[in-house]
Amino acid sequence: MNFPILSTLIFLPLLSSLFIFLSKDKKNNFSSIYISLFSSIATFLLSLFLWYSLDVNTADFQFVEDKSWINNFIKFKLGVDGISILFIVLTTFITPICIISCINSIKERVKEFLIAILVLETFMIGVFCSLDLVIFYLFFEGGLIPMFLIIGVWGGSKRVYSAFKFFLFTLLGSVLMLVAIIVIYWLTGTTDITQIYQIKIPEEYQNLLWLAFLSSFAVKMPMWPVHTWLPDAHVEAPTAGSVILAAILLKMAGYGFLRFSIPMFPLASEFFTPLIYSLSIIAIIYTSLVALMQDDMKKLIAYSSVAHMGYVTLGIFTLTKQGIEGSIFQMISHGLISAALFLCVGVVYDRLHSRLISTYGGLVNYLPKYSFLFLVFVLAALGLPGTTGFLGEFLILTGTFQKSYLAAMLATLGVVLGAAYMLWLTKRVIFGVTKNSAIETLSDVNKSEIIMLVTLAFFVIFFGFYPVPLMETFNVSVNSLIDNYQLALNTR
Amino acid sequence: MINNLNILLPEIFLSLSIFTILMFGVFIKKSFNIIFNLTSLILILTIAIILNNPNHEEKIFLDTFTRDSFSNYFKILILISSLFVLNSSKNFITENKLDKFEYPIIILLSILGMFFMVSSNDLILFYLGLELQSLSLYILASIDRDNLRSSESGIKYFVLSALSSGLLLYGCSLLYGFTGSTNFDLIAVQLNKENVGAVFAMVFILVGLAFKISAVPFHMWTPDVYEGAPTSITSYFAVVPKVAGLALLIKFMLIPFSNILLEWQTIIIFISIASMILGAVAAIVQKNIKRLLAYSSIGHIGYALAGIATGVISGYESAIVYISIYVIMNIGAFSCLYLLKKDGQYKENISDLSGISKKHPLLSISFLIILFSLAGVPPLGGFFAKFYVFTAVLEQKMYALAIIGLLTTVISAFYYLKIIKTIYFDDSVITFEVVKNKAAQVSIFLSCSILLTFFLYPSILSNLVNSLFVS
């Protein structure tokens, strides 16, 4: 195909943000909202088309664009396969929802906010499309700028601290990855990952390079013990910022493991499996316990995100078919569920301007529709069968049991703890006695909120019962990933 | 020899013009505006002359003066950056009553000195050029002579710089004594490890040069001079002499010291690491933007030196790319300062910037782009500068240098973020006047658009720099 569909997908949001920048309306920002909504939905449709026309029976990269870029040695190379397409669709799906959400929650500097969201979308799609390490790094790091501003400008009271922590943590992790990327270039003579897959990176370099990549992905994931920026960032970010952060930015690291760490350094990946297991198990159990003790709703969901990401890393590094498929599924599912949960918190936050659990209680009496939707997402988050949350965790645990009973048993403990903090949250917020008289006057979810939450709930339940479209898409790619990994181990 | 004089044409044109406008200024009163515009014209004409001059390497005057694509590139960089620095600071100059007709003329004189520096192929010519430049800079630093801080910075700069010139001269004479020549090419032949005296001389020369580009540990003058001198001079100091100094350093490494690579490499690595660390750490506590930019420039010189420390052509190329992008960023950053005016006073404290994003969205977003670029965040131009340098450094397997360098970028990101925080996150305190300064706005616009679009085709600059070393 000659039409550069991936570049279009990447730069469409950027282009529309330029339009918004140049458009002038001082009064109510309607035109900027419409432009951004329109362009993000167009991007979503384009990505659906891409998904539809992707051949899922091959693990090769498709829609490849290859242009010479820096002195012919680094190429601007894009392409998608069965794994990355799902993340692209997730990104383009979440972005319009964020834009709708900011109609209610963002009151000042709406135009700049929309520009930041769209620029961020460009970087996020770019991360999932790039087939060159330098391009990947460019998009991976570039996303820091808009996210820093989203947290810092539109955030809560401690926004400066959170924004700085977010930026510096991520940057610190990433510079080592940059060193690793340049070293890989001098070792192999290319940064094109399809070529690096073919060239075996010498064994003595693999471990160090793998650690350098880990330093970046662990911060972004976030893995215990470098997860501390996440609760701060989530709590202070505006609703749309939290949604993007939880739904997409965290997935970049998981995607990075699948796309870079495992295929490029198979020996190191095997070598470090125990490390990842331990970190993941600690993340699952420790952060679940921490989540139990939170009195801030957003913080609770943030910690639950860390725990869920613990499952993802655990699943990826089981390096079994079930484990990896489960991880991808879990990432997509967490993208939908955590986005929805943050939106739910945003709904009540917009009305009462409090995130504290103690402010609420007995919402079910006054906001029945809201309470119903909230319950759906809570049940999905704790992994109720019939929702996407169940399938992801189930597959990951199946994969883990094949490799290590101990890890699987400890991880299963996390499922119980997950149910505990989620249900306790529901009990305190949705049910119980209404102590706060302000709740009695609250209005139920409005039209735009219903649209966002019902769409998300639909997909959470739909894919929970019928995961085939997702599974089919990444099946072949995952198989080839594992085959190549086994091949590398056998031929060492 | 007369036939070859066209090699020297840019220098001849520049010196004749300087004398002409000097006469003009002496005899005609209130001639600042005319002379200023003439200066811009001279700068443009000199660029045209250099561009029309052939590029292949030629030497003249007993091989003391070289004209090649290397020197031409730096001359053009010097001219363009001076042009932007001068024009964007014009309003500042007139409003602060610095509009003496000598001002642009001294700038031209310093440029002439730099021309000889980058073209010299001989110790004596190099020293003459350096002194012409330095003497002009002493005067410029104290041009606001009724201002205590400006005079202080001039004196401080003069005393310390004279000391370093002394060391440099000592090194030059040692070098002459041990190699028996002042010509770079002949020194290169004579110089080897066994020649201990010459290695000694090399250390002295490096100290002198490190002083001129304000690399740690010879940086002490920089923050004080940057803060004390009028902003228009500071912006000139931060950009133009750095370019010339770096060109000279590369030239020394390339020709006379090429045979004692291992000896100077250690020194440059140390200077580079020290500059990167100090530039990052010391800037954190600064409250004055000019002082902060002084430390930031020290850090940036450290990164450029990391490229030189590799001791190979690709490293020098990366350093040249680095300094070119550094020039673009700094011109933009200083031009922003010319637009921050309140009650006829130009503000230079970071706290004065708080919340300006609400009233001045365009200025703020430009400043944001420049600051993120200075911090080296992709996909802006500043990232590519660092990328090229560290690619070259890692090619030589200097892992420690690369990792320290990249870690300092994280530290330095902190203080750039602090300015952004002040601009965007804080509440506004001061409402600045809307300043009409077309030249500064054009400079900011150009600088931002280059930094933003650099990622589209980064090869332009690297190919250009690459071609300097081919011939």
Coordinates of N, CA, C and O in Angstrom, one line a residue, chain B residues 214 226 235 237-240 242-243 293-294 296-301 304 319-332 334 374 382 385 451:
Chain B
S214 N 34.7 29.2 29.0 CA 34.2 29.1 30.4 C 33.8 27.6 30.7 O 32.7 27.3 31.1
Y226 N 28.1 37.5 33.4 CA 26.8 37.4 32.7 C 25.7 38.2 33.4 O 24.9 38.9 32.8
S235 N 23.9 38.4 26.1 CA 23.5 37.5 25.1 C 24.6 37.3 24.0 O 24.8 36.2 23.5
F237 N 27.8 37.5 24.7 CA 28.8 36.7 25.4 C 28.5 35.2 25.4 O 29.3 34.4 25.2
A238 N 27.2 35.0 25.6 CA 26.8 33.6 25.7 C 26.8 32.9 24.4 O 26.9 31.6 24.4
V239 N 26.8 33.6 23.3 CA 26.7 32.9 22.0 C 28.0 33.0 21.2 O 28.7 32.0 21.0
V240 N 28.4 34.2 20.9 CA 29.4 34.3 19.8 C 30.8 33.9 20.2 O 31.4 33.1 19.5
K242 N 31.7 31.9 22.4 CA 31.7 30.4 22.6 C 32.0 29.7 21.3 O 32.7 28.7 21.3
V243 N 31.3 30.2 20.3 CA 31.5 29.5 19.0 C 32.9 29.6 18.5 O 33.6 28.6 18.2
L293 N 21.3 31.2 33.1 CA 21.8 30.8 31.7 C 23.3 30.7 31.6 O 23.8 30.0 30.8
A294 N 24.0 31.5 32.5 CA 25.4 31.3 32.6 C 25.8 29.9 32.9 O 26.6 29.3 32.3
S296 N 23.9 27.3 32.8 CA 23.4 26.4 31.7 C 24.4 26.4 30.6 O 24.7 25.3 30.0
S297 N 25.0 27.6 30.3 CA 26.0 27.6 29.1 C 27.2 26.8 29.5 O 27.8 26.2 28.7
I298 N 27.6 26.9 30.8 CA 28.8 26.0 31.2 C 28.4 24.6 31.0 O 29.3 23.8 30.4
G299 N 27.2 24.2 31.4 CA 26.9 22.8 31.2 C 26.9 22.4 29.7 O 27.4 21.4 29.3
H300 N 26.4 23.3 28.9 CA 26.3 23.0 27.4 C 27.7 22.9 26.8 O 27.9 22.0 26.0
I301 N 28.6 23.7 27.3 CA 30.0 23.6 26.8 C 30.5 22.2 27.2 O 31.3 21.6 26.4
A304 N 29.4 19.8 24.6 CA 30.2 20.0 23.4 C 31.6 19.4 23.5 O 32.1 18.7 22.6
A319 N 30.4 17.9 18.1 CA 30.5 19.1 18.9 C 30.1 20.3 18.1 O 29.5 21.2 18.6
I320 N 30.4 20.3 16.8 CA 30.0 21.5 16.0 C 28.5 21.5 15.8 O 27.9 22.6 15.9
V321 N 27.9 20.4 15.6 CA 26.4 20.4 15.5 C 25.9 20.9 16.8 O 24.9 21.7 16.9
Y322 N 26.5 20.4 17.9 CA 26.0 20.8 19.2 C 26.0 22.3 19.4 O 25.0 23.0 19.8
I323 N 27.2 22.9 19.1 CA 27.3 24.3 19.3 C 26.4 25.1 18.4 O 25.9 26.2 18.8
S324 N 26.1 24.6 17.2 CA 25.2 25.3 16.3 C 23.8 25.3 16.9 O 23.2 26.4 16.8
I325 N 23.4 24.2 17.4 CA 22.0 24.2 17.9 C 22.0 25.0 19.2 O 21.0 25.7 19.5
Y326 N 23.1 25.0 20.0 CA 23.2 25.8 21.2 C 23.0 27.2 20.9 O 22.3 28.0 21.6
V327 N 23.6 27.7 19.8 CA 23.5 29.1 19.4 C 22.0 29.4 19.1 O 21.5 30.4 19.6
I328 N 21.4 28.5 18.4 CA 20.0 28.8 18.0 C 19.1 28.9 19.3 O 18.3 29.8 19.4
M329 N 19.4 28.0 20.2 CA 18.5 28.0 21.4 C 18.8 29.2 22.3 O 17.9 29.8 22.8
N330 N 20.1 29.6 22.4 CA 20.4 30.7 23.2 C 19.9 32.1 22.7 O 19.5 33.0 23.4
I331 N 20.0 32.2 21.3 CA 19.5 33.4 20.7 C 18.0 33.5 21.1 O 17.5 34.6 21.5
G332 N 17.3 32.4 21.0 CA 15.9 32.5 21.3 C 15.6 32.8 22.8 O 14.8 33.6 23.1
F334 N 17.5 34.4 24.9 CA 17.8 35.8 25.3 C 16.8 36.7 24.7 O 16.5 37.8 25.3
L374 N 16.5 23.2 25.5 CA 17.8 23.3 26.2 C 17.9 22.1 27.2 O 19.0 21.6 27.4
G382 N 17.3 20.4 20.6 CA 18.3 20.2 21.6 C 18.6 18.7 21.9 O 19.7 18.3 22.2
A385 N 21.1 17.5 19.3 CA 22.4 17.9 19.6 C 23.1 16.9 20.5 O 24.2 16.4 20.3
L451 N 13.9 24.7 16.1 CA 13.9 23.7 17.1 C 12.8 22.7 16.9 O 12.9 21.5 17.2

